[in-house]
mmCIF file of C-alpha atoms and ligand atoms in Angstrom:
data_model
loop_
_atom_site.group_PDB
_atom_site.id
_atom_site.type_symbol
_atom_site.label_atom_id
_atom_site.label_comp_id
_atom_site.label_asym_id
_atom_site.label_seq_id
_atom_site.Cartn_x
_atom_site.Cartn_y
_atom_site.Cartn_z
ATOM 1 C CA UNK A 1 -8.629 -5.191 18.656
ATOM 2 C CA UNK A 2 -5.074 -6.507 20.544
ATOM 3 C CA UNK A 3 -2.390 -3.089 20.884
ATOM 4 C CA UNK A 4 1.547 -4.919 20.125
ATOM 5 C CA UNK A 5 1.701 -5.106 24.790
ATOM 6 C CA UNK A 6 -0.956 -8.291 24.423
ATOM 7 C CA UNK A 7 1.439 -11.508 24.679
ATOM 8 C CA UNK A 8 -0.065 -13.462 22.219
ATOM 9 C CA UNK A 9 1.811 -10.244 20.478
ATOM 10 C CA UNK A 10 5.424 -11.437 21.273
ATOM 11 C CA UNK A 11 6.367 -11.428 17.848
ATOM 12 C CA UNK A 12 4.505 -8.263 17.462
ATOM 13 C CA UNK A 13 6.213 -6.260 20.662
ATOM 14 C CA UNK A 14 9.515 -7.379 19.817
ATOM 15 C CA UNK A 15 9.303 -5.382 16.644
ATOM 16 C CA UNK A 16 6.937 -2.835 17.592
ATOM 17 C CA UNK A 17 10.603 -2.269 20.242
ATOM 18 C CA UNK A 18 12.494 -2.013 17.482
ATOM 19 C CA UNK A 19 11.337 0.930 15.200
ATOM 20 C CA UNK A 20 11.610 4.924 15.137
ATOM 21 C CA UNK A 21 8.961 7.043 17.047
ATOM 22 C CA UNK A 22 7.912 8.172 13.175
ATOM 23 C CA UNK A 23 6.851 4.745 12.645
ATOM 24 C CA UNK A 24 4.059 3.196 14.479
ATOM 25 C CA UNK A 25 2.906 -0.621 14.138
ATOM 26 C CA UNK A 26 -0.965 -1.985 16.019
ATOM 27 C CA UNK A 27 -2.448 -5.303 15.189
ATOM 28 C CA UNK A 28 -6.423 -5.754 15.239
ATOM 29 C CA UNK A 29 -8.302 -8.998 15.454
ATOM 30 C CA UNK A 30 -4.567 -10.842 15.802
ATOM 31 C CA UNK A 31 -4.355 -10.566 11.743
ATOM 32 C CA UNK A 32 -4.671 -7.287 10.419
ATOM 33 C CA UNK A 33 -1.421 -5.217 11.012
ATOM 34 C CA UNK A 34 -2.088 -1.365 11.016
ATOM 35 C CA UNK A 35 1.655 0.839 10.188
ATOM 36 C CA UNK A 36 0.686 4.744 10.338
ATOM 37 C CA UNK A 37 3.104 7.325 9.612
ATOM 38 C CA UNK A 38 3.758 9.452 13.121
ATOM 39 C CA UNK A 39 5.440 12.942 11.339
ATOM 40 C CA UNK A 40 2.183 14.442 11.333
ATOM 41 C CA UNK A 41 4.050 17.397 12.664
ATOM 42 C CA UNK A 42 6.095 17.316 9.487
ATOM 43 C CA UNK A 43 3.105 15.901 7.632
ATOM 44 C CA UNK A 44 4.443 12.965 7.250
ATOM 45 C CA UNK A 45 7.121 14.092 5.228
ATOM 46 C CA UNK A 46 9.310 10.011 4.852
ATOM 47 C CA UNK A 47 13.043 10.834 5.874
ATOM 48 C CA UNK A 48 15.036 7.298 5.564
ATOM 49 C CA UNK A 49 14.340 5.966 9.857
ATOM 50 C CA UNK A 50 10.865 6.552 8.470
ATOM 51 C CA UNK A 51 11.463 4.431 4.813
ATOM 52 C CA UNK A 52 13.507 2.274 6.829
ATOM 53 C CA UNK A 53 10.950 1.327 9.679
ATOM 54 C CA UNK A 54 8.614 1.066 6.760
ATOM 55 C CA UNK A 55 11.100 -1.166 4.984
ATOM 56 C CA UNK A 56 11.910 -3.296 8.482
ATOM 57 C CA UNK A 57 7.989 -4.790 9.221
ATOM 58 C CA UNK A 58 7.835 -5.979 6.032
ATOM 59 C CA UNK A 59 10.532 -7.673 6.451
ATOM 60 C CA UNK A 60 9.571 -9.423 9.731
ATOM 61 C CA UNK A 61 6.543 -8.870 9.069
ATOM 62 C CA UNK A 62 5.052 -11.604 12.279
ATOM 63 C CA UNK A 63 3.394 -15.026 10.590
ATOM 64 C CA UNK A 64 0.155 -14.632 11.816
ATOM 65 C CA UNK A 65 -0.954 -10.846 10.007
ATOM 66 C CA UNK A 66 -3.162 -11.786 6.729
ATOM 67 C CA UNK A 67 -3.401 -7.763 5.972
ATOM 68 C CA UNK A 68 -1.777 -4.636 6.117
ATOM 69 C CA UNK A 69 -3.283 -1.344 6.278
ATOM 70 C CA UNK A 70 -0.691 1.613 6.010
ATOM 71 C CA UNK A 71 -2.374 5.556 7.345
ATOM 72 C CA UNK A 72 -0.518 8.319 7.844
ATOM 73 C CA UNK A 73 -0.737 10.366 11.947
ATOM 74 C CA UNK A 74 -2.254 13.521 10.651
ATOM 75 C CA UNK A 75 -4.568 14.886 7.868
ATOM 76 C CA UNK A 76 -1.888 13.757 5.877
ATOM 77 C CA UNK A 77 -1.310 11.068 4.050
ATOM 78 C CA UNK A 78 2.380 12.041 3.234
ATOM 79 C CA UNK A 79 4.298 15.411 2.003
ATOM 80 C CA UNK A 80 6.291 13.098 0.193
ATOM 81 C CA UNK A 81 10.102 12.758 -0.041
ATOM 82 C CA UNK A 82 11.804 14.587 3.678
ATOM 83 C CA UNK A 83 13.444 17.436 1.322
ATOM 84 C CA UNK A 84 15.988 18.866 3.842
ATOM 85 C CA UNK A 85 18.166 14.704 3.685
ATOM 86 C CA UNK A 86 17.901 15.920 -0.489
ATOM 87 C CA UNK A 87 19.616 19.012 -0.028
ATOM 88 C CA UNK A 88 23.970 16.810 1.627
ATOM 89 C CA UNK A 89 23.566 13.916 -1.914
ATOM 90 C CA UNK A 90 25.186 14.089 -4.787
ATOM 91 C CA UNK A 91 24.179 12.213 -7.505
ATOM 92 C CA UNK A 92 25.992 8.692 -6.501
ATOM 93 C CA UNK A 93 24.109 9.627 -4.020
ATOM 94 C CA UNK A 94 21.323 10.134 -4.763
ATOM 95 C CA UNK A 95 20.637 7.154 -7.268
ATOM 96 C CA UNK A 96 21.724 4.836 -3.954
ATOM 97 C CA UNK A 97 18.728 6.359 -2.799
ATOM 98 C CA UNK A 98 16.633 5.598 -5.189
ATOM 99 C CA UNK A 99 17.141 2.741 -5.547
ATOM 100 C CA UNK A 100 17.136 2.416 -2.155
ATOM 101 C CA UNK A 101 13.091 3.000 -1.759
ATOM 102 C CA UNK A 102 12.961 0.892 -5.044
ATOM 103 C CA UNK A 103 13.752 -2.401 -2.801
ATOM 104 C CA UNK A 104 12.188 -1.271 0.386
ATOM 105 C CA UNK A 105 8.604 -0.498 -1.876
ATOM 106 C CA UNK A 106 8.870 -3.537 -4.447
ATOM 107 C CA UNK A 107 9.450 -5.800 -0.528
ATOM 108 C CA UNK A 108 5.877 -3.438 -0.037
ATOM 109 C CA UNK A 109 3.984 -4.220 -3.996
ATOM 110 C CA UNK A 110 5.578 -8.527 -3.965
ATOM 111 C CA UNK A 111 5.174 -8.806 -0.345
ATOM 112 C CA UNK A 112 3.940 -11.976 1.933
ATOM 113 C CA UNK A 113 0.991 -10.021 2.337
ATOM 114 C CA UNK A 114 -1.856 -7.198 0.755
ATOM 115 C CA UNK A 115 -1.648 -3.643 2.485
ATOM 116 C CA UNK A 116 -4.742 -1.299 1.786
ATOM 117 C CA UNK A 117 -3.985 2.709 1.921
ATOM 118 C CA UNK A 118 -5.734 5.070 3.679
ATOM 119 C CA UNK A 119 -5.139 8.145 2.036
ATOM 120 C CA UNK A 120 -6.229 11.695 2.836
ATOM 121 C CA UNK A 121 -5.029 15.107 2.589
ATOM 122 C CA UNK A 122 -1.492 15.309 1.019
ATOM 123 C CA UNK A 123 -0.091 12.464 -0.777
ATOM 124 C CA UNK A 124 2.411 14.380 -2.615
ATOM 125 C CA UNK A 125 5.681 12.907 -4.030
ATOM 126 C CA UNK A 126 6.462 9.864 -2.496
ATOM 127 C CA UNK A 127 3.897 9.627 -0.382
ATOM 128 C CA UNK A 128 1.557 9.127 -4.423
ATOM 129 C CA UNK A 129 4.586 6.505 -4.800
ATOM 130 C CA UNK A 130 4.238 5.003 -1.214
ATOM 131 C CA UNK A 131 0.388 4.890 -1.993
ATOM 132 C CA UNK A 132 0.829 3.486 -5.727
ATOM 133 C CA UNK A 133 2.714 0.543 -3.852
ATOM 134 C CA UNK A 134 -0.758 -0.528 -2.057
ATOM 135 C CA UNK A 135 -2.912 -3.511 -3.211
ATOM 136 C CA UNK A 136 -5.620 -1.197 -2.416
ATOM 137 C CA UNK A 137 -6.270 2.159 -1.503
ATOM 138 C CA UNK A 138 -9.040 3.738 -0.262
ATOM 139 C CA UNK A 139 -9.158 7.681 -0.107
ATOM 140 C CA UNK A 140 -11.631 10.133 1.846
ATOM 141 C CA UNK A 141 -13.450 12.951 0.214
ATOM 142 C CA UNK A 142 -9.647 14.718 1.627
ATOM 143 C CA UNK A 143 -7.110 14.025 -0.455
ATOM 144 C CA UNK A 144 -4.912 15.233 -2.986
ATOM 145 C CA UNK A 145 -2.373 14.855 -5.232
ATOM 146 C CA UNK A 146 0.247 16.355 -6.267
ATOM 147 C CA UNK A 147 3.776 15.632 -8.531
ATOM 148 C CA UNK A 148 5.798 18.207 -7.051
ATOM 149 C CA UNK A 149 9.232 17.184 -8.953
ATOM 150 C CA UNK A 150 8.945 19.651 -11.682
ATOM 151 C CA UNK A 151 9.429 22.528 -9.780
ATOM 152 C CA UNK A 152 11.814 21.006 -7.708
ATOM 153 C CA UNK A 153 14.304 20.105 -10.189
ATOM 154 C CA UNK A 154 14.144 16.898 -9.251
ATOM 155 C CA UNK A 155 11.744 13.729 -10.349
ATOM 156 C CA UNK A 156 10.856 10.510 -8.865
ATOM 157 C CA UNK A 157 12.758 8.047 -7.924
ATOM 158 C CA UNK A 158 10.652 5.695 -5.400
ATOM 159 C CA UNK A 159 8.789 4.554 -8.586
ATOM 160 C CA UNK A 160 6.496 6.215 -9.444
ATOM 161 C CA UNK A 161 7.417 6.388 -12.517
ATOM 162 C CA UNK A 162 6.637 2.284 -13.104
ATOM 163 C CA UNK A 163 4.279 1.841 -11.219
ATOM 164 C CA UNK A 164 1.586 5.417 -11.337
ATOM 165 C CA UNK A 165 1.597 6.167 -14.827
ATOM 166 C CA UNK A 166 -0.150 2.069 -15.144
ATOM 167 C CA UNK A 167 -2.967 3.620 -12.840
ATOM 168 C CA UNK A 168 -3.228 6.982 -14.225
ATOM 169 C CA UNK A 169 -1.389 6.785 -17.573
ATOM 170 C CA UNK A 170 1.663 8.420 -18.618
ATOM 171 C CA UNK A 171 0.289 11.526 -20.622
ATOM 172 C CA UNK A 172 -1.885 12.344 -16.703
ATOM 173 C CA UNK A 173 1.655 11.791 -15.459
ATOM 174 C CA UNK A 174 3.198 14.176 -18.016
ATOM 175 C CA UNK A 175 0.730 17.281 -17.594
ATOM 176 C CA UNK A 176 0.611 16.712 -13.467
ATOM 177 C CA UNK A 177 5.042 17.053 -13.507
ATOM 178 C CA UNK A 178 5.199 19.563 -15.781
ATOM 179 C CA UNK A 179 2.844 21.513 -15.028
ATOM 180 C CA UNK A 180 2.100 21.363 -11.182
ATOM 181 C CA UNK A 181 -1.553 20.047 -11.745
ATOM 182 C CA UNK A 182 -3.188 18.685 -8.722
ATOM 183 C CA UNK A 183 -6.230 15.811 -8.729
ATOM 184 C CA UNK A 184 -8.582 15.808 -5.870
ATOM 185 C CA UNK A 185 -10.650 12.378 -4.220
ATOM 186 C CA UNK A 186 -13.158 13.011 -7.139
ATOM 187 C CA UNK A 187 -10.113 12.964 -9.974
ATOM 188 C CA UNK A 188 -7.591 10.997 -8.107
ATOM 189 C CA UNK A 189 -10.917 7.826 -8.100
ATOM 190 C CA UNK A 190 -12.239 8.394 -11.182
ATOM 191 C CA UNK A 191 -8.491 8.250 -12.685
ATOM 192 C CA UNK A 192 -7.780 5.618 -11.297
ATOM 193 C CA UNK A 193 -5.762 6.199 -7.831
ATOM 194 C CA UNK A 194 -8.377 4.913 -5.702
ATOM 195 C CA UNK A 195 -10.280 1.811 -5.525
ATOM 196 C CA UNK A 196 -12.465 3.221 -2.799
ATOM 197 C CA UNK A 197 -13.064 7.036 -1.964
ATOM 198 C CA UNK A 198 -14.678 8.197 1.187
ATOM 199 C CA UNK A 199 -15.915 10.626 3.189
ATOM 200 C CA UNK A 200 -13.276 12.213 5.687
ATOM 201 C CA UNK A 201 -12.970 10.796 8.907
ATOM 202 C CA UNK A 202 -13.675 7.224 8.101
ATOM 203 C CA UNK A 203 -10.966 5.788 6.238
ATOM 204 C CA UNK A 204 -9.477 2.681 8.460
ATOM 205 C CA UNK A 205 -12.784 1.594 9.204
ATOM 206 C CA UNK A 206 -13.117 1.014 5.389
ATOM 207 C CA UNK A 207 -9.786 -0.535 5.288
ATOM 208 C CA UNK A 208 -9.674 -2.153 7.886
ATOM 209 C CA UNK A 209 -13.734 -3.755 6.378
ATOM 210 C CA UNK A 210 -11.239 -5.039 4.042
ATOM 211 C CA UNK A 211 -8.846 -6.299 5.549
ATOM 212 C CA UNK A 212 -11.283 -7.807 6.875
ATOM 213 C CA UNK A 213 -12.407 -9.776 4.029
ATOM 214 C CA UNK A 214 -9.265 -9.822 1.928
ATOM 215 C CA UNK A 215 -7.619 -12.423 5.715
ATOM 216 C CA UNK A 216 -10.485 -15.521 5.202
ATOM 217 C CA UNK A 217 -9.411 -14.999 1.928
ATOM 218 C CA UNK A 218 -7.292 -19.187 0.960
ATOM 219 C CA UNK A 219 -3.580 -17.732 1.129
ATOM 220 C CA UNK A 220 -2.763 -19.101 -2.659
ATOM 221 C CA UNK A 221 -4.828 -16.478 -4.758
ATOM 222 C CA UNK A 222 -3.651 -13.648 -1.958
ATOM 223 C CA UNK A 223 -0.839 -14.775 -2.923
ATOM 224 C CA UNK A 224 -1.638 -15.142 -7.025
ATOM 225 C CA UNK A 225 -3.639 -11.519 -6.977
ATOM 226 C CA UNK A 226 0.082 -10.204 -5.457
ATOM 227 C CA UNK A 227 2.778 -11.867 -7.242
ATOM 228 C CA UNK A 228 0.652 -13.500 -10.254
ATOM 229 C CA UNK A 229 -1.392 -11.378 -11.340
ATOM 230 C CA UNK A 230 1.036 -8.092 -12.202
ATOM 231 C CA UNK A 231 3.650 -10.366 -13.987
ATOM 232 C CA UNK A 232 0.689 -11.883 -15.830
ATOM 233 C CA UNK A 233 -0.670 -8.339 -17.142
ATOM 234 C CA UNK A 234 2.991 -6.944 -17.524
ATOM 235 C CA UNK A 235 3.853 -10.336 -19.973
ATOM 236 C CA UNK A 236 2.356 -10.547 -23.307
ATOM 237 C CA UNK A 237 -0.484 -12.579 -23.908
ATOM 238 C CA UNK A 238 1.071 -16.293 -25.036
ATOM 239 C CA UNK A 239 3.769 -16.399 -21.498
ATOM 240 C CA UNK A 240 0.685 -14.750 -19.454
ATOM 241 C CA UNK A 241 -1.982 -17.932 -20.312
ATOM 242 C CA UNK A 242 0.506 -20.395 -19.567
ATOM 243 C CA UNK A 243 1.112 -18.762 -16.541
ATOM 244 C CA UNK A 244 -2.207 -17.914 -15.874
ATOM 245 C CA UNK A 245 -3.381 -21.473 -16.515
ATOM 246 C CA UNK A 246 -0.709 -23.155 -14.398
ATOM 247 C CA UNK A 247 -1.388 -20.832 -11.540
ATOM 248 C CA UNK A 248 -4.822 -21.510 -11.450
ATOM 249 C CA UNK A 249 -3.822 -25.835 -11.677
ATOM 250 C CA UNK A 250 -1.916 -24.804 -8.490
ATOM 251 C CA UNK A 251 -4.631 -23.289 -6.075
ATOM 252 C CA UNK A 252 -7.139 -25.102 -7.816
ATOM 253 C CA UNK A 253 -5.252 -28.196 -6.788
ATOM 254 C CA UNK A 254 -4.856 -27.260 -3.075
ATOM 255 C CA UNK A 255 -7.252 -28.513 -0.083
ATOM 256 C CA UNK A 256 -8.291 -25.441 0.602
ATOM 257 C CA UNK A 257 -9.676 -24.790 -2.897
ATOM 258 C CA UNK A 258 -11.540 -28.273 -2.908
ATOM 259 C CA UNK A 259 -12.477 -27.310 0.207
ATOM 260 C CA UNK A 260 -14.325 -24.345 -0.374
ATOM 261 C CA UNK A 261 -15.413 -25.678 -3.324
ATOM 262 C CA UNK A 262 -17.399 -28.458 -1.390
ATOM 263 C CA UNK A 263 -18.868 -25.532 0.973
ATOM 264 C CA UNK A 264 -20.291 -23.980 -1.731
ATOM 265 C CA UNK A 265 -22.189 -26.510 -3.344
ATOM 266 C CA UNK A 266 -23.593 -28.095 0.198
ATOM 267 C CA UNK A 267 -24.994 -24.819 0.307
ATOM 268 C CA UNK A 268 -22.742 -23.800 3.669
ATOM 269 C CA UNK A 269 -21.139 -20.823 1.941
ATOM 270 C CA UNK A 270 -22.546 -17.719 1.667
ATOM 271 C CA UNK A 271 -23.104 -16.721 -2.108
ATOM 272 C CA UNK A 272 -21.999 -13.748 -4.243
ATOM 273 C CA UNK A 273 -23.933 -10.982 -3.417
ATOM 274 C CA UNK A 274 -25.316 -7.975 -5.729
ATOM 275 C CA UNK A 275 -23.729 -4.287 -5.604
ATOM 276 C CA UNK A 276 -23.893 -2.921 -3.035
ATOM 277 C CA UNK A 277 -23.846 1.182 -3.169
HETATM 278 C C1 1HE B 301 8.398 19.277 5.247
HETATM 279 C C2 1HE B 301 7.964 18.926 4.603
HETATM 280 C C3 1HE B 301 8.301 17.865 3.304
HETATM 281 C C4 1HE B 301 6.781 19.389 4.773
HETATM 282 N N1 1HE B 301 10.596 17.830 3.900
HETATM 283 N N2 1HE B 301 9.736 18.955 4.835
HETATM 284 N N3 1HE B 301 7.284 17.372 -1.606
HETATM 285 C C5 1HE B 301 6.901 18.833 -0.887
HETATM 286 O O1 1HE B 301 6.949 19.821 -2.369
HETATM 287 C C6 1HE B 301 5.655 19.359 -0.457
HETATM 288 C C7 1HE B 301 5.898 20.299 0.392
HETATM 289 N N4 1HE B 301 5.120 20.120 1.469
HETATM 290 C C8 1HE B 301 4.300 21.379 1.198
HETATM 291 O O2 1HE B 301 3.574 21.850 0.684
HETATM 292 C C9 1HE B 301 3.020 21.686 2.379
HETATM 293 O O3 1HE B 301 4.049 20.803 3.885
HETATM 294 C C10 1HE B 301 1.593 20.473 2.388
HETATM 295 C C11 1HE B 301 1.678 21.516 1.537
HETATM 296 C C12 1HE B 301 2.475 18.959 2.122
HETATM 297 C C13 1HE B 301 0.950 20.565 3.945
HETATM 298 O O4 1HE B 301 1.436 22.415 3.996
HETATM 299 P P1 1HE B 301 0.801 22.529 5.765
HETATM 300 O O5 1HE B 301 0.580 24.499 5.377
HETATM 301 O O6 1HE B 301 -0.151 22.403 6.390
HETATM 302 O O7 1HE B 301 1.920 22.783 6.561
HETATM 303 P P2 1HE B 301 3.248 23.076 6.504
HETATM 304 O O8 1HE B 301 3.495 24.457 7.106
HETATM 305 O O9 1HE B 301 4.045 23.738 5.389
HETATM 306 O O10 1HE B 301 4.442 21.916 7.008
HETATM 307 C C14 1HE B 301 5.424 21.729 8.518
HETATM 308 C C15 1HE B 301 5.799 20.717 8.634
HETATM 309 O O11 1HE B 301 5.804 19.982 7.248
HETATM 310 C C16 1HE B 301 7.162 22.328 8.301
HETATM 311 O O12 1HE B 301 8.389 22.489 9.163
HETATM 312 P P3 1HE B 301 9.081 22.984 10.355
HETATM 313 O O13 1HE B 301 10.420 23.361 10.843
HETATM 314 O O14 1HE B 301 8.555 24.903 9.166
HETATM 315 O O15 1HE B 301 7.202 23.676 11.218
HETATM 316 C C17 1HE B 301 7.757 21.748 6.523
HETATM 317 O O16 1HE B 301 8.712 22.271 6.747
HETATM 318 C C18 1HE B 301 7.573 20.138 6.816
HETATM 319 N N5 1HE B 301 7.826 20.182 5.794
HETATM 320 N N6 1HE B 301 6.504 18.479 3.959
HETATM 321 C C19 1HE B 301 10.423 18.179 4.576
HETATM 322 N N7 1HE B 301 8.199 17.163 1.478
HETATM 323 C C20 1HE B 301 12.147 10.011 -4.221
HETATM 324 S S1 1HE B 301 12.177 10.533 -5.144
HETATM 325 C C21 1HE B 301 10.245 11.709 -4.043
HETATM 326 C C22 1HE B 301 9.817 13.355 -4.500
HETATM 327 C C23 1HE B 301 9.178 13.772 -3.514
HETATM 328 O O17 1HE B 301 8.733 13.593 -2.929
HETATM 329 S S2 1HE B 301 9.433 15.443 -4.254
HETATM 330 C C24 1HE B 301 7.540 16.147 -3.639
HETATM 331 C C25 1HE B 301 8.233 16.118 -1.758
#
């Protein structure tokens, strides 16, 4: 493990120095960046300073970083929007704030590297919206999901109404918002919020294992999964098939793909392994 004082990570050190105390970064094995929401005393509620801190990281990811793990300090991932900042905002400022979150969250989802979120305890409102920007969500059994916007008299503003229905469907999201229903980790896994469900305290370890696999992929494949796959999935089928063909041809034409296929044919590459329990 390498921390931000390691001389090899000068870019990270300057990034870390520019962050607010509520956001921490640690570089692991030179290529996995762990971002930690560090406002546990406020249940990692997302105030502007924290969200802008996260944004700054994704705008200036050190080139060596191949995967990001996003986690929260303490027992909760995030209690959502910092409600103390909401009362000062009028309608116009509210639109600007939501659009700011949109830009920042878009930059996470459609950024340079895959992001794995580690979910535990409260994953509420804007915290769930932030979690939805990740490409993989690892939930610990303590995780629970809620959208109390209905009770607070507000609406999701961080892209939740676009991203969450694609995971769980409009009807489940409507139920959460209308009735204040909370889903536990098992239910969230069954609905498709998380792709992995692990015991309490194991989320970070699992996320790091996944990040190690991801960083070994060809960069072109990771790019295609992040940028082409979701766009193709949203396209009309004819445009989707064409985009898929173009992306497939670009990927297979890359020297990295040719080397990997030569390695497999020469029996130098690992085989696919059967499902693990
Ligand atoms: C907060 C926030 C917050 C905690 N904004 N300060 N989100 C919510 O409606 C969830 C509100 N939070 C809660 O329901 C509870 O805090 C929890 C279930 C997450 C945790 O409960 P607990 O008993 O462990 O902690 P606590 O005592 O309630 O909170 C500890 C402190 O964090 C306390 O401050 P303190 O100064 O009294 O110590 C809380 O006020 C503070 N805190 N959550 C501000 N959210 C882009 S639009 C998105 C819209 C939304 O996200 S709406 C959902 C908002």
